[in-house]
Amino acid sequence: MRVVVGIGARAGVDAAEIVRAIAAVLRPDWRVEAIASIDRKADLVAAVASSMGVRGLTYSAQELSAVPTPCASQRVFDAVGSASVAEAAALLAGPAQRLVIPRSVRGATVVAVAPVADVPANVRY
């Protein structure tokens, strides 16, 4: 299955820690297509995506806030302006209606995984 991975992280988390968190939740038959997160983590997204050989995608807090997610955090909302980062980013990047791995916390890292929707070849997602 083709998947996208949404990530969230506290300040100071490096790309290697995120990659380890992603590896801990992925199934062997899943192929990661993209890493997604909030725009304020663009450098971290780029580093993770580059190390995994996939695309990096970022979204504004406003875009993330518009996505219904299973988990919401007031602390995260107060910090970044969206109550969900990893789950919302994964759902947007899919674009998907469901998560195959909901919010999974690993230390200071949050990972969520969504399937890639079947999109016609001429549509850019």
PDB file of N, CA, C and O in Angstrom, residues 61-123:
ATOM      1  N   ALA A  61      -1.335  26.280   9.348  1.00  0.00           N
ATOM      2  CA  ALA A  61      -2.181  25.928  10.493  1.00  0.00           C
ATOM      3  C   ALA A  61      -3.651  26.027  10.111  1.00  0.00           C
ATOM      4  O   ALA A  61      -4.472  25.204  10.541  1.00  0.00           O
ATOM      5  N   GLN A  62      -3.995  26.998   9.288  1.00  0.00           N
ATOM      6  CA  GLN A  62      -5.380  27.165   8.855  1.00  0.00           C
ATOM      7  C   GLN A  62      -5.843  25.951   8.040  1.00  0.00           C
ATOM      8  O   GLN A  62      -6.960  25.455   8.240  1.00  0.00           O
ATOM      9  N   GLU A  63      -4.999  25.473   7.131  1.00  0.00           N
ATOM     10  CA  GLU A  63      -5.351  24.292   6.339  1.00  0.00           C
ATOM     11  C   GLU A  63      -5.510  23.070   7.232  1.00  0.00           C
ATOM     12  O   GLU A  63      -6.460  22.292   7.082  1.00  0.00           O
ATOM     13  N   LEU A  64      -4.588  22.885   8.174  1.00  0.00           N
ATOM     14  CA  LEU A  64      -4.645  21.733   9.072  1.00  0.00           C
ATOM     15  C   LEU A  64      -5.879  21.796   9.971  1.00  0.00           C
ATOM     16  O   LEU A  64      -6.522  20.772  10.228  1.00  0.00           O
ATOM     17  N   SER A  65      -6.219  22.979  10.430  1.00  0.00           N
ATOM     18  CA  SER A  65      -7.364  23.141  11.334  1.00  0.00           C
ATOM     19  C   SER A  65      -8.689  22.787  10.676  1.00  0.00           C
ATOM     20  O   SER A  65      -9.658  22.464  11.366  1.00  0.00           O
ATOM     21  N   ALA A  66      -8.750  22.841   9.369  1.00  0.00           N
ATOM     22  CA  ALA A  66      -9.993  22.556   8.649  1.00  0.00           C
ATOM     23  C   ALA A  66     -10.260  21.056   8.495  1.00  0.00           C
ATOM     24  O   ALA A  66     -11.330  20.663   8.046  1.00  0.00           O
ATOM     25  N   VAL A  67      -9.298  20.221   8.893  1.00  0.00           N
ATOM     26  CA  VAL A  67      -9.420  18.770   8.710  1.00  0.00           C
ATOM     27  C   VAL A  67      -9.917  18.116   9.996  1.00  0.00           C
ATOM     28  O   VAL A  67      -9.271  18.243  11.044  1.00  0.00           O
ATOM     29  N   PRO A  68     -11.055  17.404   9.939  1.00  0.00           N
ATOM     30  CA  PRO A  68     -11.501  16.661  11.126  1.00  0.00           C
ATOM     31  C   PRO A  68     -10.553  15.494  11.399  1.00  0.00           C
ATOM     32  O   PRO A  68     -10.197  14.759  10.472  1.00  0.00           O
ATOM     33  N   THR A  69     -10.126  15.362  12.638  1.00  0.00           N
ATOM     34  CA  THR A  69      -9.194  14.290  13.013  1.00  0.00           C
ATOM     35  C   THR A  69      -9.687  13.574  14.266  1.00  0.00           C
ATOM     36  O   THR A  69     -10.429  14.148  15.058  1.00  0.00           O
ATOM     37  N   PRO A  70      -9.242  12.334  14.470  1.00  0.00           N
ATOM     38  CA  PRO A  70      -9.650  11.598  15.666  1.00  0.00           C
ATOM     39  C   PRO A  70      -9.131  12.216  16.968  1.00  0.00           C
ATOM     40  O   PRO A  70      -9.793  12.143  17.994  1.00  0.00           O
ATOM     41  N   CYS A  71      -7.957  12.804  16.918  1.00  0.00           N
ATOM     42  CA  CYS A  71      -7.347  13.375  18.125  1.00  0.00           C
ATOM     43  C   CYS A  71      -7.149  14.876  17.949  1.00  0.00           C
ATOM     44  O   CYS A  71      -6.801  15.339  16.866  1.00  0.00           O
ATOM     45  N   ALA A  72      -7.351  15.600  19.021  1.00  0.00           N
ATOM     46  CA  ALA A  72      -7.114  17.043  19.010  1.00  0.00           C
ATOM     47  C   ALA A  72      -6.468  17.414  20.339  1.00  0.00           C
ATOM     48  O   ALA A  72      -6.795  16.840  21.375  1.00  0.00           O
ATOM     49  N   SER A  73      -5.562  18.359  20.292  1.00  0.00           N
ATOM     50  CA  SER A  73      -4.834  18.765  21.488  1.00  0.00           C
ATOM     51  C   SER A  73      -4.897  20.282  21.658  1.00  0.00           C
ATOM     52  O   SER A  73      -4.473  21.022  20.764  1.00  0.00           O
ATOM     53  N   GLN A  74      -5.413  20.708  22.794  1.00  0.00           N
ATOM     54  CA  GLN A  74      -5.453  22.141  23.078  1.00  0.00           C
ATOM     55  C   GLN A  74      -4.036  22.699  23.205  1.00  0.00           C
ATOM     56  O   GLN A  74      -3.755  23.805  22.757  1.00  0.00           O
ATOM     57  N   ARG A  75      -3.120  21.909  23.762  1.00  0.00           N
ATOM     58  CA  ARG A  75      -1.729  22.342  23.902  1.00  0.00           C
ATOM     59  C   ARG A  75      -1.107  22.595  22.530  1.00  0.00           C
ATOM     60  O   ARG A  75      -0.436  23.603  22.306  1.00  0.00           O
ATOM     61  N   VAL A  76      -1.363  21.705  21.588  1.00  0.00           N
ATOM     62  CA  VAL A  76      -0.835  21.873  20.238  1.00  0.00           C
ATOM     63  C   VAL A  76      -1.492  23.082  19.570  1.00  0.00           C
ATOM     64  O   VAL A  76      -0.821  23.885  18.934  1.00  0.00           O
ATOM     65  N   PHE A  77      -2.799  23.226  19.753  1.00  0.00           N
ATOM     66  CA  PHE A  77      -3.491  24.385  19.187  1.00  0.00           C
ATOM     67  C   PHE A  77      -2.893  25.682  19.709  1.00  0.00           C
ATOM     68  O   PHE A  77      -2.642  26.616  18.945  1.00  0.00           O
ATOM     69  N   ASP A  78      -2.668  25.744  21.017  1.00  0.00           N
ATOM     70  CA  ASP A  78      -2.081  26.953  21.609  1.00  0.00           C
ATOM     71  C   ASP A  78      -0.687  27.233  21.062  1.00  0.00           C
ATOM     72  O   ASP A  78      -0.291  28.388  20.906  1.00  0.00           O
ATOM     73  N   ALA A  79       0.061  26.180  20.749  1.00  0.00           N
ATOM     74  CA  ALA A  79       1.436  26.339  20.268  1.00  0.00           C
ATOM     75  C   ALA A  79       1.524  26.691  18.788  1.00  0.00           C
ATOM     76  O   ALA A  79       2.354  27.511  18.394  1.00  0.00           O
ATOM     77  N   VAL A  80       0.670  26.062  17.953  1.00  0.00           N
ATOM     78  CA  VAL A  80       0.843  26.228  16.504  1.00  0.00           C
ATOM     79  C   VAL A  80      -0.401  26.700  15.751  1.00  0.00           C
ATOM     80  O   VAL A  80      -0.339  26.935  14.548  1.00  0.00           O
ATOM     81  N   GLY A  81      -1.542  26.763  16.424  1.00  0.00           N
ATOM     82  CA  GLY A  81      -2.755  27.242  15.767  1.00  0.00           C
ATOM     83  C   GLY A  81      -3.594  26.167  15.110  1.00  0.00           C
ATOM     84  O   GLY A  81      -4.553  26.464  14.400  1.00  0.00           O
ATOM     85  N   SER A  82      -3.255  24.914  15.326  1.00  0.00           N
ATOM     86  CA  SER A  82      -4.047  23.781  14.852  1.00  0.00           C
ATOM     87  C   SER A  82      -4.034  22.722  15.947  1.00  0.00           C
ATOM     88  O   SER A  82      -2.976  22.439  16.519  1.00  0.00           O
ATOM     89  N   ALA A  83      -5.184  22.138  16.222  1.00  0.00           N
ATOM     90  CA  ALA A  83      -5.274  21.137  17.293  1.00  0.00           C
ATOM     91  C   ALA A  83      -4.713  19.778  16.870  1.00  0.00           C
ATOM     92  O   ALA A  83      -4.555  18.884  17.686  1.00  0.00           O
ATOM     93  N   SER A  84      -4.418  19.623  15.585  1.00  0.00           N
ATOM     94  CA  SER A  84      -3.813  18.399  15.073  1.00  0.00           C
ATOM     95  C   SER A  84      -2.808  18.777  13.997  1.00  0.00           C
ATOM     96  O   SER A  84      -3.098  19.611  13.137  1.00  0.00           O
ATOM     97  N   VAL A  85      -1.637  18.162  14.047  1.00  0.00           N
ATOM     98  CA  VAL A  85      -0.643  18.382  13.000  1.00  0.00           C
ATOM     99  C   VAL A  85      -0.409  17.088  12.225  1.00  0.00           C
ATOM    100  O   VAL A  85      -0.697  17.014  11.033  1.00  0.00           O
ATOM    101  N   ALA A  86       0.076  16.049  12.875  1.00  0.00           N
ATOM    102  CA  ALA A  86       0.432  14.814  12.170  1.00  0.00           C
ATOM    103  C   ALA A  86      -0.768  14.181  11.477  1.00  0.00           C
ATOM    104  O   ALA A  86      -0.698  13.842  10.292  1.00  0.00           O
ATOM    105  N   GLU A  87      -1.877  14.022  12.191  1.00  0.00           N
ATOM    106  CA  GLU A  87      -3.051  13.390  11.589  1.00  0.00           C
ATOM    107  C   GLU A  87      -3.619  14.239  10.453  1.00  0.00           C
ATOM    108  O   GLU A  87      -3.894  13.729   9.367  1.00  0.00           O
ATOM    109  N   ALA A  88      -3.789  15.528  10.712  1.00  0.00           N
ATOM    110  CA  ALA A  88      -4.356  16.406   9.689  1.00  0.00           C
ATOM    111  C   ALA A  88      -3.458  16.458   8.457  1.00  0.00           C
ATOM    112  O   ALA A  88      -3.946  16.415   7.319  1.00  0.00           O
ATOM    113  N   ALA A  89      -2.152  16.526   8.656  1.00  0.00           N
ATOM    114  CA  ALA A  89      -1.222  16.578   7.516  1.00  0.00           C
ATOM    115  C   ALA A  89      -1.283  15.287   6.696  1.00  0.00           C
ATOM    116  O   ALA A  89      -1.269  15.328   5.465  1.00  0.00           O
ATOM    117  N   ALA A  90      -1.346  14.142   7.369  1.00  0.00           N
ATOM    118  CA  ALA A  90      -1.438  12.862   6.653  1.00  0.00           C
ATOM    119  C   ALA A  90      -2.728  12.794   5.837  1.00  0.00           C
ATOM    120  O   ALA A  90      -2.719  12.386   4.677  1.00  0.00           O
ATOM    121  N   LEU A  91      -3.839  13.216   6.436  1.00  0.00           N
ATOM    122  CA  LEU A  91      -5.118  13.177   5.729  1.00  0.00           C
ATOM    123  C   LEU A  91      -5.135  14.128   4.530  1.00  0.00           C
ATOM    124  O   LEU A  91      -5.639  13.781   3.465  1.00  0.00           O
ATOM    125  N   LEU A  92      -4.568  15.298   4.687  1.00  0.00           N
ATOM    126  CA  LEU A  92      -4.492  16.245   3.570  1.00  0.00           C
ATOM    127  C   LEU A  92      -3.596  15.731   2.450  1.00  0.00           C
ATOM    128  O   LEU A  92      -3.923  15.867   1.274  1.00  0.00           O
ATOM    129  N   ALA A  93      -2.465  15.167   2.803  1.00  0.00           N
ATOM    130  CA  ALA A  93      -1.494  14.735   1.807  1.00  0.00           C
ATOM    131  C   ALA A  93      -1.952  13.514   1.031  1.00  0.00           C
ATOM    132  O   ALA A  93      -1.517  13.317  -0.099  1.00  0.00           O
ATOM    133  N   GLY A  94      -2.831  12.693   1.614  1.00  0.00           N
ATOM    134  CA  GLY A  94      -3.288  11.450   0.995  1.00  0.00           C
ATOM    135  C   GLY A  94      -3.867  11.585  -0.397  1.00  0.00           C
ATOM    136  O   GLY A  94      -3.437  10.896  -1.277  1.00  0.00           O
ATOM    137  N   PRO A  95      -4.759  12.438  -0.704  1.00  0.00           N
ATOM    138  CA  PRO A  95      -5.744  12.903   0.267  1.00  0.00           C
ATOM    139  C   PRO A  95      -6.605  11.718   0.695  1.00  0.00           C
ATOM    140  O   PRO A  95      -7.009  10.930  -0.143  1.00  0.00           O
ATOM    141  N   ALA A  96      -6.833  11.587   1.969  1.00  0.00           N
ATOM    142  CA  ALA A  96      -7.492  10.395   2.501  1.00  0.00           C
ATOM    143  C   ALA A  96      -8.650  10.756   3.420  1.00  0.00           C
ATOM    144  O   ALA A  96      -8.696  11.849   3.975  1.00  0.00           O
ATOM    145  N   GLN A  97      -9.532   9.798   3.589  1.00  0.00           N
ATOM    146  CA  GLN A  97     -10.667   9.951   4.503  1.00  0.00           C
ATOM    147  C   GLN A  97     -10.430   9.231   5.823  1.00  0.00           C
ATOM    148  O   GLN A  97     -11.206   9.379   6.758  1.00  0.00           O
ATOM    149  N   ARG A  98      -9.351   8.449   5.879  1.00  0.00           N
ATOM    150  CA  ARG A  98      -9.096   7.666   7.094  1.00  0.00           C
ATOM    151  C   ARG A  98      -7.595   7.544   7.325  1.00  0.00           C
ATOM    152  O   ARG A  98      -6.791   7.753   6.418  1.00  0.00           O
ATOM    153  N   LEU A  99      -7.252   7.200   8.525  1.00  0.00           N
ATOM    154  CA  LEU A  99      -5.866   6.935   8.895  1.00  0.00           C
ATOM    155  C   LEU A  99      -5.682   5.436   9.086  1.00  0.00           C
ATOM    156  O   LEU A  99      -6.541   4.772   9.658  1.00  0.00           O
ATOM    157  N   VAL A 100      -4.566   4.904   8.611  1.00  0.00           N
ATOM    158  CA  VAL A 100      -4.264   3.500   8.892  1.00  0.00           C
ATOM    159  C   VAL A 100      -3.453   3.384  10.176  1.00  0.00           C
ATOM    160  O   VAL A 100      -3.458   2.341  10.819  1.00  0.00           O
ATOM    161  N   ILE A 101      -2.773   4.447  10.542  1.00  0.00           N
ATOM    162  CA  ILE A 101      -2.119   4.569  11.851  1.00  0.00           C
ATOM    163  C   ILE A 101      -2.511   5.939  12.390  1.00  0.00           C
ATOM    164  O   ILE A 101      -2.059   6.955  11.877  1.00  0.00           O
ATOM    165  N   PRO A 102      -3.380   5.977  13.402  1.00  0.00           N
ATOM    166  CA  PRO A 102      -3.690   7.277  13.994  1.00  0.00           C
ATOM    167  C   PRO A 102      -2.504   7.788  14.805  1.00  0.00           C
ATOM    168  O   PRO A 102      -1.478   7.109  14.902  1.00  0.00           O
ATOM    169  N   ARG A 103      -2.657   8.904  15.390  1.00  0.00           N
ATOM    170  CA  ARG A 103      -1.610   9.559  16.186  1.00  0.00           C
ATOM    171  C   ARG A 103      -0.832   8.553  17.041  1.00  0.00           C
ATOM    172  O   ARG A 103      -1.367   7.926  17.932  1.00  0.00           O
ATOM    173  N   SER A 104       0.443   8.425  16.736  1.00  0.00           N
ATOM    174  CA  SER A 104       1.335   7.535  17.472  1.00  0.00           C
ATOM    175  C   SER A 104       2.469   8.382  18.046  1.00  0.00           C
ATOM    176  O   SER A 104       3.234   8.984  17.292  1.00  0.00           O
ATOM    177  N   VAL A 105       2.542   8.445  19.366  1.00  0.00           N
ATOM    178  CA  VAL A 105       3.549   9.275  20.030  1.00  0.00           C
ATOM    179  C   VAL A 105       4.759   8.431  20.364  1.00  0.00           C
ATOM    180  O   VAL A 105       4.648   7.383  20.995  1.00  0.00           O
ATOM    181  N   ARG A 106       5.914   8.913  19.927  1.00  0.00           N
ATOM    182  CA  ARG A 106       7.196   8.250  20.201  1.00  0.00           C
ATOM    183  C   ARG A 106       8.133   9.304  20.742  1.00  0.00           C
ATOM    184  O   ARG A 106       8.691  10.087  19.977  1.00  0.00           O
ATOM    185  N   GLY A 107       8.276   9.396  22.059  1.00  0.00           N
ATOM    186  CA  GLY A 107       9.109  10.431  22.656  1.00  0.00           C
ATOM    187  C   GLY A 107       8.543  11.805  22.358  1.00  0.00           C
ATOM    188  O   GLY A 107       7.392  12.096  22.665  1.00  0.00           O
ATOM    189  N   ALA A 108       9.326  12.649  21.703  1.00  0.00           N
ATOM    190  CA  ALA A 108       8.901  14.014  21.367  1.00  0.00           C
ATOM    191  C   ALA A 108       8.390  14.108  19.931  1.00  0.00           C
ATOM    192  O   ALA A 108       8.291  15.180  19.372  1.00  0.00           O
ATOM    193  N   THR A 109       8.058  12.941  19.352  1.00  0.00           N
ATOM    194  CA  THR A 109       7.632  12.861  17.964  1.00  0.00           C
ATOM    195  C   THR A 109       6.240  12.259  17.868  1.00  0.00           C
ATOM    196  O   THR A 109       5.905  11.343  18.608  1.00  0.00           O
ATOM    197  N   VAL A 110       5.441  12.784  16.940  1.00  0.00           N
ATOM    198  CA  VAL A 110       4.122  12.226  16.653  1.00  0.00           C
ATOM    199  C   VAL A 110       4.096  11.845  15.181  1.00  0.00           C
ATOM    200  O   VAL A 110       4.538  12.609  14.318  1.00  0.00           O
ATOM    201  N   VAL A 111       3.573  10.651  14.906  1.00  0.00           N
ATOM    202  CA  VAL A 111       3.485  10.138  13.545  1.00  0.00           C
ATOM    203  C   VAL A 111       2.058   9.651  13.304  1.00  0.00           C
ATOM    204  O   VAL A 111       1.456   9.049  14.184  1.00  0.00           O
ATOM    205  N   ALA A 112       1.528   9.920  12.125  1.00  0.00           N
ATOM    206  CA  ALA A 112       0.244   9.370  11.685  1.00  0.00           C
ATOM    207  C   ALA A 112       0.397   8.966  10.226  1.00  0.00           C
ATOM    208  O   ALA A 112       1.141   9.597   9.478  1.00  0.00           O
ATOM    209  N   VAL A 113      -0.307   7.904   9.832  1.00  0.00           N
ATOM    210  CA  VAL A 113      -0.154   7.377   8.477  1.00  0.00           C
ATOM    211  C   VAL A 113      -1.521   7.258   7.814  1.00  0.00           C
ATOM    212  O   VAL A 113      -2.467   6.745   8.412  1.00  0.00           O
ATOM    213  N   ALA A 114      -1.604   7.721   6.563  1.00  0.00           N
ATOM    214  CA  ALA A 114      -2.826   7.627   5.766  1.00  0.00           C
ATOM    215  C   ALA A 114      -2.505   6.977   4.427  1.00  0.00           C
ATOM    216  O   ALA A 114      -1.398   7.141   3.905  1.00  0.00           O
ATOM    217  N   PRO A 115      -3.474   6.246   3.875  1.00  0.00           N
ATOM    218  CA  PRO A 115      -3.244   5.673   2.548  1.00  0.00           C
ATOM    219  C   PRO A 115      -3.296   6.756   1.485  1.00  0.00           C
ATOM    220  O   PRO A 115      -3.960   7.776   1.653  1.00  0.00           O
ATOM    221  N   VAL A 116      -2.582   6.521   0.394  1.00  0.00           N
ATOM    222  CA  VAL A 116      -2.650   7.441  -0.737  1.00  0.00           C
ATOM    223  C   VAL A 116      -3.901   7.087  -1.523  1.00  0.00           C
ATOM    224  O   VAL A 116      -4.116   5.921  -1.879  1.00  0.00           O
ATOM    225  N   ALA A 117      -4.728   8.085  -1.765  1.00  0.00           N
ATOM    226  CA  ALA A 117      -5.935   7.870  -2.557  1.00  0.00           C
ATOM    227  C   ALA A 117      -5.548   7.635  -4.007  1.00  0.00           C
ATOM    228  O   ALA A 117      -4.544   8.164  -4.485  1.00  0.00           O
ATOM    229  N   ASP A 118      -6.330   6.834  -4.685  1.00  0.00           N
ATOM    230  CA  ASP A 118      -6.095   6.642  -6.114  1.00  0.00           C
ATOM    231  C   ASP A 118      -6.535   7.894  -6.842  1.00  0.00           C
ATOM    232  O   ASP A 118      -7.703   8.253  -6.831  1.00  0.00           O
ATOM    233  N   VAL A 119      -5.559   8.581  -7.412  1.00  0.00           N
ATOM    234  CA  VAL A 119      -5.803   9.835  -8.112  1.00  0.00           C
ATOM    235  C   VAL A 119      -5.417   9.621  -9.563  1.00  0.00           C
ATOM    236  O   VAL A 119      -4.367   9.028  -9.853  1.00  0.00           O
ATOM    237  N   PRO A 120      -6.247  10.077 -10.523  1.00  0.00           N
ATOM    238  CA  PRO A 120      -5.861   9.933 -11.927  1.00  0.00           C
ATOM    239  C   PRO A 120      -4.469  10.512 -12.180  1.00  0.00           C
ATOM    240  O   PRO A 120      -4.066  11.483 -11.542  1.00  0.00           O
ATOM    241  N   ALA A 121      -3.740   9.939 -13.102  1.00  0.00           N
ATOM    242  CA  ALA A 121      -2.351  10.328 -13.363  1.00  0.00           C
ATOM    243  C   ALA A 121      -2.189  11.788 -13.714  1.00  0.00           C
ATOM    244  O   ALA A 121      -1.146  12.370 -13.455  1.00  0.00           O
ATOM    245  N   ASN A 122      -3.208  12.410 -14.294  1.00  0.00           N
ATOM    246  CA  ASN A 122      -3.071  13.814 -14.695  1.00  0.00           C
ATOM    247  C   ASN A 122      -3.413  14.793 -13.568  1.00  0.00           C
ATOM    248  O   ASN A 122      -3.345  16.000 -13.747  1.00  0.00           O
ATOM    249  N   VAL A 123      -3.755  14.282 -12.392  1.00  0.00           N
ATOM    250  CA  VAL A 123      -4.077  15.132 -11.250  1.00  0.00           C
ATOM    251  C   VAL A 123      -2.887  15.151 -10.304  1.00  0.00           C
ATOM    252  O   VAL A 123      -2.412  14.105  -9.876  1.00  0.00           O
TER     253      VAL A 123
END
